[in-house]
Each structure stands twice: as C-alpha cells, then as structure tokens.
Amino acid sequence: ERYLELLEKTFIIFPLSAYSTNPRKEIGKKKKYYFYDLGIRNGLIDNFSKLSQRGDLGALWENFCIVERLKKNNYESRHARPFFWRTVSGGEVDYIELKGDQGEAFEFKWSSKKTKIPRSFKHEYPHFTWEIISTKNPANADSLVTLWQRKTPRIAGQASSGLCPKIVKIVFLRDVTLC
C-alpha cells in the first residue's frame, strides 16, 4: 500500500476505482493501477521487446488506451469520471466513463478475438453505450485519440487555403511502439 501510494503521489501510476451499484454481485472496493508512462512500466518489468515478442500485449494495450482516453477527455475538457467494472463471477469491462447519468463502457482488445458485452453488465446497465477498441476496428479509433494538426497561420493579404486547425484521427495503431 505504501509503495503504491508513493508511486501515485509521484505521478507514475494512477488508480481506477471499481464501478458498482450492486455490492452483492459486483466488486466495488478494489482498484486497478495503470502507468502514465509505459516506458517506466516496461523498465520496471525489464521488457523492451518488440510487440511481436511480448507476452503482455493485452495489458500493455489496455494501459495505453486508458491513458490516451484520459488525455483526450482532458484535452476536450470532458469531465467524465473513470472506472472499471468487475463481477465476483469474473465478468469485466476494462473502462467506464460516467458523465452525469450517462455512461460509456469500453473494452480494449489487441487481438481480433470476438468480444461481446458481458450479459450481467448489459442487464444491470442497459442505458450505457458500449464500444470495443482494437487494432481490427480502426473506425472506432476516434473514441480513443484526437490529435491536432498545426497549420501555418494565414498572413494578411494571402489567400486562405484551409489553414485552420484540423482534427486528425489515428486510424491504424497496429505498428505503434508501446514503450
């Protein structure tokens, strides 16, 4: 506990609390910890291997996606509260955002394995939206990351050629080096 508190206070890790409205079936007092910087994570576990040689791709991808989602929310001034969800029987949702009474649920998958919303989650929270973010569904990547592409500002007297900021979506993340 003390070690985790120290890492948290030095902005190396951050916790996600469990989301629960049914304490008998859902885990509500646990926390999951993620690294702000995946290079520090990889250094601590001494693994800087290429993605094709890693055994922890799922955890690495999940950490990367959650950090990017938090950055996106901060950048867009979205004040959503982040959580994860897990049942005592093993059902899990990687990431949940609450904004008022609206909820969004995300599952982050590196593999192309088919993923469905857990039945118990769907039954308990039918009003939540659900999205799977993976390397196989680039159409959903805009839920994860939005970057600004800077263009040269217009100089007085010159014709405008679309020089305003443009949102760029990351659409293919398979070859990203996570370190």
GROMACS .gro file of N, CA and C in nm:
model
  537
    1GLU      N    1   0.081  -0.120   0.000
    1GLU     CA    2   0.000   0.000   0.000
    1GLU      C    3   0.086   0.126   0.000
    2ARG      N    4   0.187   0.128   0.084
    2ARG     CA    5   0.272   0.248   0.094
    2ARG      C    6   0.348   0.272  -0.037
    3TYR      N    7   0.394   0.163  -0.098
    3TYR     CA    8   0.467   0.174  -0.225
    3TYR      C    9   0.374   0.228  -0.335
    4LEU      N   10   0.252   0.176  -0.341
    4LEU     CA   11   0.155   0.225  -0.440
    4LEU      C   12   0.122   0.372  -0.417
    5GLU      N   13   0.109   0.409  -0.290
    5GLU     CA   14   0.081   0.549  -0.257
    5GLU      C   15   0.196   0.640  -0.302
    6LEU      N   16   0.318   0.596  -0.283
    6LEU     CA   17   0.435   0.674  -0.326
    6LEU      C   18   0.437   0.689  -0.479
    7LEU      N   19   0.413   0.579  -0.551
    7LEU     CA   20   0.410   0.585  -0.698
    7LEU      C   21   0.297   0.674  -0.748
    8GLU      N   22   0.187   0.673  -0.677
    8GLU     CA   23   0.073   0.757  -0.715
    8GLU      C   24   0.103   0.905  -0.691
    9LYS      N   25   0.165   0.936  -0.577
    9LYS     CA   26   0.196   1.075  -0.544
    9LYS      C   27   0.304   1.134  -0.635
   10THR      N   28   0.385   1.048  -0.695
   10THR     CA   29   0.489   1.095  -0.786
   10THR      C   30   0.445   1.086  -0.933
   11PHE      N   31   0.317   1.065  -0.955
   11PHE     CA   32   0.256   1.063  -1.088
   11PHE      C   33   0.319   0.958  -1.180
   12ILE      N   34   0.350   0.844  -1.124
   12ILE     CA   35   0.400   0.732  -1.204
   12ILE      C   36   0.285   0.639  -1.237
   13ILE      N   37   0.196   0.619  -1.140
   13ILE     CA   38   0.078   0.535  -1.163
   13ILE      C   39  -0.047   0.613  -1.122
   14PHE      N   40  -0.162   0.563  -1.165
   14PHE     CA   41  -0.289   0.619  -1.122
   14PHE      C   42  -0.388   0.504  -1.107
   15PRO      N   43  -0.483   0.519  -1.013
   15PRO     CA   44  -0.580   0.411  -0.992
   15PRO      C   45  -0.710   0.435  -1.068
   16LEU      N   46  -0.775   0.328  -1.104
   16LEU     CA   47  -0.914   0.331  -1.147
   16LEU      C   48  -0.992   0.257  -1.039
   17SER      N   49  -1.096   0.318  -0.990
   17SER     CA   50  -1.181   0.254  -0.891
   17SER      C   51  -1.284   0.168  -0.962
   18ALA      N   52  -1.334   0.071  -0.888
   18ALA     CA   53  -1.438  -0.016  -0.943
   18ALA      C   54  -1.572   0.055  -0.940
   19TYR      N   55  -1.651   0.036  -1.043
   19TYR     CA   56  -1.786   0.090  -1.050
   19TYR      C   57  -1.882  -0.019  -1.006
   20SER      N   58  -1.970   0.015  -0.913
   20SER     CA   59  -2.062  -0.086  -0.863
   20SER      C   60  -2.188  -0.021  -0.809
   21THR      N   61  -2.301  -0.077  -0.849
   21THR     CA   62  -2.428  -0.036  -0.790
   21THR      C   63  -2.496  -0.157  -0.725
   22ASN      N   64  -2.432  -0.273  -0.735
   22ASN     CA   65  -2.485  -0.397  -0.678
   22ASN      C   66  -2.373  -0.467  -0.601
   23PRO      N   67  -2.350  -0.431  -0.475
   23PRO     CA   68  -2.236  -0.484  -0.399
   23PRO      C   69  -2.235  -0.636  -0.380
   24ARG      N   70  -2.351  -0.701  -0.391
   24ARG     CA   71  -2.352  -0.847  -0.374
   24ARG      C   72  -2.294  -0.919  -0.495
   25LYS      N   73  -2.307  -0.861  -0.614
   25LYS     CA   74  -2.262  -0.927  -0.737
   25LYS      C   75  -2.139  -0.863  -0.799
   26GLU      N   76  -2.114  -0.736  -0.764
   26GLU     CA   77  -2.006  -0.662  -0.828
   26GLU      C   78  -1.897  -0.627  -0.727
   27ILE      N   79  -1.775  -0.620  -0.776
   27ILE     CA   80  -1.663  -0.581  -0.691
   27ILE      C   81  -1.659  -0.429  -0.688
   28GLY      N   82  -1.665  -0.371  -0.568
   28GLY     CA   83  -1.674  -0.226  -0.559
   28GLY      C   84  -1.563  -0.159  -0.481
   29LYS      N   85  -1.480  -0.234  -0.413
   29LYS     CA   86  -1.379  -0.170  -0.328
   29LYS      C   87  -1.238  -0.186  -0.381
   30LYS      N   88  -1.222  -0.254  -0.490
   30LYS     CA   89  -1.088  -0.276  -0.547
   30LYS      C   90  -1.048  -0.160  -0.636
   31LYS      N   91  -0.918  -0.152  -0.663
   31LYS     CA   92  -0.865  -0.055  -0.758
   31LYS      C   93  -0.773  -0.128  -0.854
   32LYS      N   94  -0.764  -0.076  -0.976
   32LYS     CA   95  -0.667  -0.124  -1.074
   32LYS      C   96  -0.572  -0.008  -1.098
   33TYR      N   97  -0.443  -0.037  -1.107
   33TYR     CA   98  -0.344   0.068  -1.126
   33TYR      C   99  -0.286   0.062  -1.267
   34TYR      N  100  -0.265   0.180  -1.323
   34TYR     CA  101  -0.209   0.194  -1.457
   34TYR      C  102  -0.094   0.293  -1.453
   35PHE      N  103  -0.004   0.280  -1.549
   35PHE     CA  104   0.111   0.369  -1.559
   35PHE      C  105   0.080   0.484  -1.654
   36TYR      N  106   0.120   0.606  -1.615
   36TYR     CA  107   0.110   0.719  -1.706
   36TYR      C  108   0.207   0.702  -1.822
   37ASP      N  109   0.324   0.649  -1.794
   37ASP     CA  110   0.431   0.634  -1.893
   37ASP      C  111   0.463   0.486  -1.908
   38LEU      N  112   0.435   0.431  -2.026
   38LEU     CA  113   0.457   0.287  -2.047
   38LEU      C  114   0.606   0.252  -2.050
   39GLY      N  115   0.692   0.350  -2.076
   39GLY     CA  116   0.836   0.326  -2.071
   39GLY      C  117   0.881   0.293  -1.930
   40ILE      N  118   0.824   0.360  -1.832
   40ILE     CA  119   0.855   0.328  -1.692
   40ILE      C  120   0.803   0.190  -1.658
   41ARG      N  121   0.683   0.160  -1.703
   41ARG     CA  122   0.627   0.026  -1.681
   41ARG      C  123   0.720  -0.082  -1.738
   42ASN      N  124   0.760  -0.062  -1.863
   42ASN     CA  125   0.847  -0.161  -1.927
   42ASN      C  126   0.982  -0.170  -1.858
   43GLY      N  127   1.032  -0.057  -1.809
   43GLY     CA  128   1.159  -0.057  -1.736
   43GLY      C  129   1.150  -0.135  -1.606
   44LEU      N  130   1.040  -0.118  -1.534
   44LEU     CA  131   1.022  -0.189  -1.407
   44LEU      C  132   1.012  -0.339  -1.426
   45ILE      N  133   0.953  -0.382  -1.536
   45ILE     CA  134   0.943  -0.526  -1.561
   45ILE      C  135   1.055  -0.574  -1.653
   46ASP      N  136   1.145  -0.483  -1.690
   46ASP     CA  137   1.261  -0.512  -1.774
   46ASP      C  138   1.222  -0.584  -1.903
   47ASN      N  139   1.130  -0.521  -1.978
   47ASN     CA  140   1.085  -0.579  -2.104
   47ASN      C  141   1.067  -0.467  -2.208
   48PHE      N  142   1.165  -0.455  -2.296
   48PHE     CA  143   1.157  -0.358  -2.406
   48PHE      C  144   1.154  -0.431  -2.540
   49SER      N  145   1.103  -0.553  -2.539
   49SER     CA  146   1.096  -0.634  -2.660
   49SER      C  147   0.999  -0.574  -2.760
   50LYS      N  148   1.015  -0.616  -2.887
   50LYS     CA  149   0.920  -0.576  -2.991
   50LYS      C  150   0.784  -0.634  -2.957
   51LEU      N  151   0.680  -0.569  -3.008
   51LEU     CA  152   0.545  -0.614  -2.977
   51LEU      C  153   0.522  -0.759  -3.015
   52SER      N  154   0.580  -0.803  -3.125
   52SER     CA  155   0.560  -0.941  -3.171
   52SER      C  156   0.623  -1.043  -3.077
   53GLN      N  157   0.708  -0.998  -2.984
   53GLN     CA  158   0.776  -1.089  -2.893
   53GLN      C  159   0.729  -1.074  -2.749
   54ARG      N  160   0.621  -1.002  -2.727
   54ARG     CA  161   0.576  -0.975  -2.591
   54ARG      C  162   0.462  -1.067  -2.552
   55GLY      N  163   0.459  -1.104  -2.425
   55GLY     CA  164   0.351  -1.185  -2.371
   55GLY      C  165   0.247  -1.103  -2.297
   56ASP      N  166   0.270  -0.972  -2.288
   56ASP     CA  167   0.181  -0.885  -2.210
   56ASP      C  168   0.109  -0.783  -2.297
   57LEU      N  169   0.085  -0.817  -2.424
   57LEU     CA  170   0.023  -0.722  -2.517
   57LEU      C  171  -0.114  -0.673  -2.471
   58GLY      N  172  -0.195  -0.761  -2.416
   58GLY     CA  173  -0.329  -0.721  -2.371
   58GLY      C  174  -0.322  -0.615  -2.263
   59ALA      N  175  -0.239  -0.637  -2.163
   59ALA     CA  176  -0.224  -0.540  -2.053
   59ALA      C  177  -0.161  -0.411  -2.102
   60LEU      N  178  -0.063  -0.422  -2.190
   60LEU     CA  179   0.004  -0.304  -2.246
   60LEU      C  180  -0.095  -0.220  -2.328
   61TRP      N  181  -0.174  -0.287  -2.412
   61TRP     CA  182  -0.273  -0.219  -2.495
   61TRP      C  183  -0.380  -0.152  -2.409
   62GLU      N  184  -0.428  -0.223  -2.308
   62GLU     CA  185  -0.529  -0.167  -2.218
   62GLU      C  186  -0.476  -0.042  -2.149
   63ASN      N  187  -0.355  -0.047  -2.097
   63ASN     CA  188  -0.294   0.068  -2.030
   63ASN      C  189  -0.280   0.185  -2.127
   64PHE      N  190  -0.230   0.157  -2.248
   64PHE     CA  191  -0.213   0.261  -2.349
   64PHE      C  192  -0.347   0.327  -2.382
   65CYS      N  193  -0.449   0.247  -2.406
   65CYS     CA  194  -0.580   0.300  -2.444
   65CYS      C  195  -0.642   0.384  -2.333
   66ILE      N  196  -0.630   0.340  -2.210
   66ILE     CA  197  -0.687   0.416  -2.098
   66ILE      C  198  -0.616   0.549  -2.081
   67VAL      N  199  -0.485   0.550  -2.090
   67VAL     CA  200  -0.410   0.676  -2.079
   67VAL      C  201  -0.449   0.771  -2.192
   68GLU      N  202  -0.461   0.719  -2.313
   68GLU     CA  203  -0.498   0.804  -2.427
   68GLU      C  204  -0.640   0.857  -2.413
   69ARG      N  205  -0.730   0.775  -2.361
   69ARG     CA  206  -0.867   0.820  -2.340
   69ARG      C  207  -0.871   0.932  -2.234
   70LEU      N  208  -0.793   0.918  -2.128
   70LEU     CA  209  -0.787   1.023  -2.025
   70LEU      C  210  -0.731   1.152  -2.083
   71LYS      N  211  -0.628   1.141  -2.169
   71LYS     CA  212  -0.571   1.260  -2.234
   71LYS      C  213  -0.674   1.327  -2.323
   72LYS      N  214  -0.747   1.247  -2.400
   72LYS     CA  215  -0.849   1.301  -2.490
   72LYS      C  216  -0.955   1.376  -2.409
   73ASN      N  217  -1.002   1.317  -2.301
   73ASN     CA  218  -1.103   1.382  -2.217
   73ASN      C  219  -1.051   1.513  -2.158
   74ASN      N  220  -0.927   1.512  -2.114
   74ASN     CA  221  -0.867   1.632  -2.059
   74ASN      C  222  -0.856   1.740  -2.166
   75TYR      N  223  -0.809   1.702  -2.284
   75TYR     CA  224  -0.790   1.796  -2.394
   75TYR      C  225  -0.923   1.859  -2.437
   76GLU      N  226  -1.028   1.778  -2.439
   76GLU     CA  227  -1.160   1.825  -2.481
   76GLU      C  228  -1.242   1.880  -2.364
   77SER      N  229  -1.182   1.890  -2.246
   77SER     CA  230  -1.248   1.939  -2.125
   77SER      C  231  -1.376   1.860  -2.093
   78ARG      N  232  -1.371   1.730  -2.116
   78ARG     CA  233  -1.481   1.640  -2.078
   78ARG      C  234  -1.454   1.595  -1.936
   79HIS      N  235  -1.542   1.623  -1.848
   79HIS     CA  236  -1.522   1.588  -1.707
   79HIS      C  237  -1.595   1.459  -1.673
   80ALA      N  238  -1.546   1.352  -1.733
   80ALA     CA  239  -1.605   1.221  -1.709
   80ALA      C  240  -1.525   1.150  -1.599
   81ARG      N  241  -1.596   1.081  -1.514
   81ARG     CA  242  -1.530   1.005  -1.405
   81ARG      C  243  -1.496   0.865  -1.457
   82PRO      N  244  -1.369   0.823  -1.445
   82PRO     CA  245  -1.329   0.692  -1.498
   82PRO      C  246  -1.340   0.580  -1.394
   83PHE      N  247  -1.379   0.462  -1.441
   83PHE     CA  248  -1.391   0.343  -1.357
   83PHE      C  249  -1.358   0.219  -1.440
   84PHE      N  250  -1.351   0.106  -1.373
   84PHE     CA  251  -1.358  -0.025  -1.440
   84PHE      C  252  -1.471  -0.100  -1.372
   85TRP      N  253  -1.513  -0.212  -1.429
   85TRP     CA  254  -1.624  -0.288  -1.373
   85TRP      C  255  -1.587  -0.436  -1.372
   86ARG      N  256  -1.619  -0.502  -1.261
   86ARG     CA  257  -1.592  -0.646  -1.250
   86ARG      C  258  -1.692  -0.710  -1.155
   87THR      N  259  -1.732  -0.832  -1.191
   87THR     CA  260  -1.823  -0.906  -1.103
   87THR      C  261  -1.744  -1.010  -1.025
   88VAL      N  262  -1.806  -1.060  -0.919
   88VAL     CA  263  -1.743  -1.167  -0.843
   88VAL      C  264  -1.730  -1.294  -0.925
   89SER      N  265  -1.814  -1.310  -1.025
   89SER     CA  266  -1.807  -1.430  -1.109
   89SER      C  267  -1.709  -1.416  -1.225
   90GLY      N  268  -1.642  -1.299  -1.238
   90GLY     CA  269  -1.537  -1.285  -1.338
   90GLY      C  270  -1.568  -1.198  -1.458
   91GLY      N  271  -1.691  -1.151  -1.473
   91GLY     CA  272  -1.723  -1.059  -1.583
   91GLY      C  273  -1.648  -0.928  -1.564
   92GLU      N  274  -1.603  -0.868  -1.675
   92GLU     CA  275  -1.524  -0.746  -1.662
   92GLU      C  276  -1.543  -0.653  -1.781
   93VAL      N  277  -1.540  -0.524  -1.753
   93VAL     CA  278  -1.535  -0.419  -1.855
   93VAL      C  279  -1.412  -0.337  -1.822
   94ASP      N  280  -1.324  -0.318  -1.922
   94ASP     CA  281  -1.195  -0.252  -1.900
   94ASP      C  282  -1.206  -0.109  -1.849
   95TYR      N  283  -1.300  -0.033  -1.906
   95TYR     CA  284  -1.303   0.110  -1.877
   95TYR      C  285  -1.444   0.163  -1.890
   96ILE      N  286  -1.485   0.242  -1.793
   96ILE     CA  287  -1.617   0.305  -1.792
   96ILE      C  288  -1.599   0.453  -1.765
   97GLU      N  289  -1.676   0.535  -1.834
   97GLU     CA  290  -1.678   0.679  -1.806
   97GLU      C  291  -1.821   0.718  -1.769
   98LEU      N  292  -1.831   0.796  -1.662
   98LEU     CA  293  -1.961   0.849  -1.621
   98LEU      C  294  -1.957   0.999  -1.631
   99LYS      N  295  -2.059   1.052  -1.694
   99LYS     CA  296  -2.076   1.197  -1.701
   99LYS      C  297  -2.223   1.223  -1.673
  100GLY      N  298  -2.250   1.271  -1.552
  100GLY     CA  299  -2.388   1.285  -1.510
  100GLY      C  300  -2.450   1.147  -1.497
  101ASP      N  301  -2.565   1.127  -1.561
  101ASP     CA  302  -2.628   0.994  -1.557
  101ASP      C  303  -2.599   0.914  -1.683
  102GLN      N  304  -2.511   0.965  -1.768
  102GLN     CA  305  -2.471   0.895  -1.891
  102GLN      C  306  -2.347   0.810  -1.866
  103GLY      N  307  -2.345   0.690  -1.922
  103GLY     CA  308  -2.231   0.602  -1.906
  103GLY      C  309  -2.183   0.548  -2.038
  104GLU      N  310  -2.052   0.538  -2.052
  104GLU     CA  311  -1.990   0.477  -2.170
  104GLU      C  312  -1.898   0.365  -2.122
  105ALA      N  313  -1.907   0.250  -2.185
  105ALA     CA  314  -1.823   0.137  -2.150
  105ALA      C  315  -1.734   0.102  -2.267
  106PHE      N  316  -1.607   0.070  -2.238
  106PHE     CA  317  -1.509   0.039  -2.340
  106PHE      C  318  -1.439  -0.092  -2.308
  107GLU      N  319  -1.418  -0.170  -2.409
  107GLU     CA  320  -1.335  -0.290  -2.399
  107GLU      C  321  -1.219  -0.270  -2.495
  108PHE      N  322  -1.097  -0.289  -2.447
  108PHE     CA  323  -0.977  -0.269  -2.527
  108PHE      C  324  -0.915  -0.404  -2.558
  109LYS      N  325  -0.911  -0.441  -2.686
  109LYS     CA  326  -0.861  -0.572  -2.727
  109LYS      C  327  -0.751  -0.557  -2.831
  110TRP      N  328  -0.636  -0.615  -2.803
  110TRP     CA  329  -0.528  -0.618  -2.901
  110TRP      C  330  -0.557  -0.724  -3.005
  111SER      N  331  -0.608  -0.837  -2.962
  111SER     CA  332  -0.633  -0.948  -3.054
  111SER      C  333  -0.763  -0.925  -3.131
  112SER      N  334  -0.783  -1.007  -3.230
  112SER     CA  335  -0.904  -0.995  -3.312
  112SER      C  336  -1.016  -1.086  -3.261
  113LYS      N  337  -0.997  -1.137  -3.140
  113LYS     CA  338  -1.096  -1.224  -3.080
  113LYS      C  339  -1.230  -1.151  -3.066
  114LYS      N  340  -1.339  -1.218  -3.101
  114LYS     CA  341  -1.471  -1.157  -3.089
  114LYS      C  342  -1.500  -1.130  -2.943
  115THR      N  343  -1.552  -1.012  -2.917
  115THR     CA  344  -1.584  -0.972  -2.782
  115THR      C  345  -1.728  -0.927  -2.775
  116LYS      N  346  -1.796  -0.970  -2.673
  116LYS     CA  347  -1.934  -0.928  -2.651
  116LYS      C  348  -1.944  -0.860  -2.516
  117ILE      N  349  -2.043  -0.775  -2.505
  117ILE     CA  350  -2.069  -0.712  -2.376
  117ILE      C  351  -2.112  -0.821  -2.277
  118PRO      N  352  -2.055  -0.820  -2.156
  118PRO     CA  353  -2.098  -0.921  -2.058
  118PRO      C  354  -2.249  -0.909  -2.031
  119ARG      N  355  -2.316  -1.022  -2.031
  119ARG     CA  356  -2.462  -1.023  -2.012
  119ARG      C  357  -2.502  -0.952  -1.883
  120SER      N  358  -2.428  -0.979  -1.776
  120SER     CA  359  -2.464  -0.919  -1.648
  120SER      C  360  -2.450  -0.766  -1.653
  121PHE      N  361  -2.352  -0.717  -1.728
  121PHE     CA  362  -2.335  -0.572  -1.742
  121PHE      C  363  -2.449  -0.514  -1.823
  122LYS      N  364  -2.481  -0.580  -1.933
  122LYS     CA  365  -2.590  -0.534  -2.021
  122LYS      C  366  -2.723  -0.532  -1.947
  123HIS      N  367  -2.744  -0.632  -1.862
  123HIS     CA  368  -2.868  -0.640  -1.785
  123HIS      C  369  -2.874  -0.531  -1.678
  124GLU      N  370  -2.762  -0.510  -1.609
  124GLU     CA  371  -2.757  -0.414  -1.499
  124GLU      C  372  -2.752  -0.268  -1.546
  125TYR      N  373  -2.689  -0.245  -1.662
  125TYR     CA  374  -2.669  -0.108  -1.712
  125TYR      C  375  -2.710  -0.096  -1.859
  126PRO      N  376  -2.837  -0.117  -1.891
  126PRO     CA  377  -2.881  -0.114  -2.031
  126PRO      C  378  -2.869   0.024  -2.096
  127HIS      N  379  -2.861   0.128  -2.017
  127HIS     CA  380  -2.853   0.265  -2.070
  127HIS      C  381  -2.710   0.307  -2.105
  128PHE      N  382  -2.610   0.224  -2.073
  128PHE     CA  383  -2.470   0.256  -2.107
  128PHE      C  384  -2.445   0.225  -2.255
  129THR      N  385  -2.364   0.309  -2.319
  129THR     CA  386  -2.319   0.275  -2.454
  129THR      C  387  -2.200   0.181  -2.440
  130TRP      N  388  -2.170   0.108  -2.546
  130TRP     CA  389  -2.065   0.006  -2.542
  130TRP      C  390  -1.981   0.016  -2.668
  131GLU      N  391  -1.849   0.015  -2.650
  131GLU     CA  392  -1.760   0.024  -2.765
  131GLU      C  393  -1.638  -0.065  -2.744
  132ILE      N  394  -1.597  -0.132  -2.851
  132ILE     CA  395  -1.476  -0.214  -2.849
  132ILE      C  396  -1.370  -0.140  -2.929
  133ILE      N  397  -1.255  -0.118  -2.868
  133ILE     CA  398  -1.143  -0.053  -2.935
  133ILE      C  399  -1.036  -0.159  -2.955
  134SER      N  400  -1.004  -0.186  -3.081
  134SER     CA  401  -0.899  -0.283  -3.109
  134SER      C  402  -0.823  -0.240  -3.233
  135THR      N  403  -0.719  -0.313  -3.263
  135THR     CA  404  -0.642  -0.283  -3.384
  135THR      C  405  -0.718  -0.326  -3.508
  136LYS      N  406  -0.826  -0.401  -3.491
  136LYS     CA  407  -0.904  -0.451  -3.604
  136LYS      C  408  -1.022  -0.362  -3.639
  137ASN      N  409  -1.055  -0.264  -3.556
  137ASN     CA  410  -1.168  -0.177  -3.587
  137ASN      C  411  -1.124  -0.030  -3.589
  138PRO      N  412  -1.051   0.010  -3.690
  138PRO     CA  413  -1.000   0.147  -3.694
  138PRO      C  414  -1.109   0.253  -3.695
  139ALA      N  415  -1.230   0.218  -3.730
  139ALA     CA  416  -1.339   0.316  -3.731
  139ALA      C  417  -1.366   0.369  -3.590
  140ASN      N  418  -1.335   0.291  -3.487
  140ASN     CA  419  -1.360   0.332  -3.350
  140ASN      C  420  -1.243   0.407  -3.288
  141ALA      N  421  -1.135   0.423  -3.361
  141ALA     CA  422  -1.015   0.485  -3.304
  141ALA      C  423  -1.039   0.629  -3.262
  142ASP      N  424  -1.136   0.697  -3.324
  142ASP     CA  425  -1.160   0.836  -3.284
  142ASP      C  426  -1.214   0.846  -3.143
  143SER      N  427  -1.267   0.739  -3.086
  143SER     CA  428  -1.309   0.739  -2.947
  143SER      C  429  -1.188   0.742  -2.854
  144LEU      N  430  -1.076   0.706  -2.909
  144LEU     CA  431  -0.956   0.692  -2.828
  144LEU      C  432  -0.868   0.815  -2.832
  145VAL      N  433  -0.831   0.858  -2.950
  145VAL     CA  434  -0.731   0.963  -2.962
  145VAL      C  435  -0.774   1.067  -3.063
  146THR      N  436  -0.757   1.191  -3.030
  146THR     CA  437  -0.776   1.301  -3.124
  146THR      C  438  -0.654   1.390  -3.114
  147LEU      N  439  -0.590   1.415  -3.224
  147LEU     CA  440  -0.471   1.500  -3.226
  147LEU      C  441  -0.500   1.623  -3.309
  148TRP      N  442  -0.426   1.728  -3.283
  148TRP     CA  443  -0.438   1.849  -3.364
  148TRP      C  444  -0.323   1.854  -3.462
  149GLN      N  445  -0.356   1.886  -3.584
  149GLN     CA  446  -0.254   1.906  -3.686
  149GLN      C  447  -0.240   2.057  -3.700
  150ARG      N  448  -0.121   2.108  -3.672
  150ARG     CA  449  -0.099   2.253  -3.681
  150ARG      C  450  -0.071   2.292  -3.825
  151LYS      N  451  -0.129   2.399  -3.863
  151LYS     CA  452  -0.104   2.454  -3.996
  151LYS      C  453  -0.051   2.595  -3.978
  152THR      N  454   0.017   2.644  -4.077
  152THR     CA  455   0.073   2.779  -4.073
  152THR      C  456  -0.040   2.881  -4.068
  153PRO      N  457  -0.033   2.980  -3.978
  153PRO     CA  458  -0.139   3.080  -3.974
  153PRO      C  459  -0.140   3.166  -4.100
  154ARG      N  460  -0.256   3.212  -4.134
  154ARG     CA  461  -0.273   3.294  -4.254
  154ARG      C  462  -0.208   3.431  -4.233
  155ILE      N  463  -0.134   3.474  -4.329
  155ILE     CA  464  -0.070   3.606  -4.325
  155ILE      C  465  -0.160   3.703  -4.400
  156ALA      N  466  -0.178   3.822  -4.345
  156ALA     CA  467  -0.265   3.922  -4.408
  156ALA      C  468  -0.229   3.938  -4.554
  157GLY      N  469  -0.330   3.940  -4.640
  157GLY     CA  470  -0.308   3.961  -4.782
  157GLY      C  471  -0.292   3.833  -4.861
  158GLN      N  472  -0.272   3.719  -4.793
  158GLN     CA  473  -0.259   3.592  -4.864
  158GLN      C  474  -0.394   3.523  -4.869
  159ALA      N  475  -0.413   3.448  -4.974
  159ALA     CA  476  -0.539   3.374  -4.988
  159ALA      C  477  -0.542   3.261  -4.886
  160SER      N  478  -0.659   3.234  -4.835
  160SER     CA  479  -0.675   3.125  -4.739
  160SER      C  480  -0.677   2.992  -4.814
  161SER      N  481  -0.605   2.897  -4.764
  161SER     CA  482  -0.607   2.765  -4.828
  161SER      C  483  -0.633   2.658  -4.722
  162GLY      N  484  -0.736   2.678  -4.643
  162GLY     CA  485  -0.770   2.581  -4.539
  162GLY      C  486  -0.666   2.576  -4.430
  163LEU      N  487  -0.630   2.690  -4.376
  163LEU     CA  488  -0.522   2.696  -4.279
  163LEU      C  489  -0.570   2.687  -4.134
  164CYS      N  490  -0.694   2.650  -4.113
  164CYS     CA  491  -0.740   2.638  -3.975
  164CYS      C  492  -0.703   2.500  -3.920
  165PRO      N  493  -0.707   2.488  -3.786
  165PRO     CA  494  -0.674   2.357  -3.727
  165PRO      C  495  -0.765   2.248  -3.781
  166LYS      N  496  -0.709   2.132  -3.796
  166LYS     CA  497  -0.784   2.019  -3.849
  166LYS      C  498  -0.767   1.901  -3.753
  167ILE      N  499  -0.874   1.834  -3.723
  167ILE     CA  500  -0.865   1.718  -3.635
  167ILE      C  501  -0.818   1.599  -3.716
  168VAL      N  502  -0.721   1.528  -3.663
  168VAL     CA  503  -0.665   1.411  -3.728
  168VAL      C  504  -0.696   1.290  -3.641
  169LYS      N  505  -0.750   1.188  -3.700
  169LYS     CA  506  -0.781   1.067  -3.624
  169LYS      C  507  -0.672   0.964  -3.648
  170ILE      N  508  -0.633   0.897  -3.541
  170ILE     CA  509  -0.542   0.784  -3.555
  170ILE      C  510  -0.630   0.665  -3.592
  171VAL      N  511  -0.605   0.609  -3.709
  171VAL     CA  512  -0.692   0.503  -3.757
  171VAL      C  513  -0.627   0.365  -3.759
  172PHE      N  514  -0.499   0.358  -3.752
  172PHE     CA  515  -0.436   0.226  -3.753
  172PHE      C  516  -0.323   0.226  -3.652
  173LEU      N  517  -0.343   0.154  -3.544
  173LEU     CA  518  -0.249   0.158  -3.432
  173LEU      C  519  -0.165   0.031  -3.420
  174ARG      N  520  -0.173  -0.059  -3.516
  174ARG     CA  521  -0.106  -0.187  -3.503
  174ARG      C  522   0.047  -0.175  -3.493
  175ASP      N  523   0.109  -0.081  -3.564
  175ASP     CA  524   0.253  -0.072  -3.564
  175ASP      C  525   0.308   0.031  -3.465
  176VAL      N  526   0.226   0.075  -3.372
  176VAL     CA  527   0.273   0.170  -3.271
  176VAL      C  528   0.366   0.097  -3.176
  177THR      N  529   0.477   0.158  -3.144
  177THR     CA  530   0.569   0.101  -3.047
  177THR      C  531   0.528   0.151  -2.910
  178LEU      N  532   0.488   0.062  -2.824
  178LEU     CA  533   0.446   0.098  -2.690
  178LEU      C  534   0.562   0.072  -2.595
  179CYS      N  535   0.626   0.179  -2.552
  179CYS     CA  536   0.738   0.160  -2.459
  179CYS      C  537   0.747   0.273  -2.361
   0.00000   0.00000   0.00000
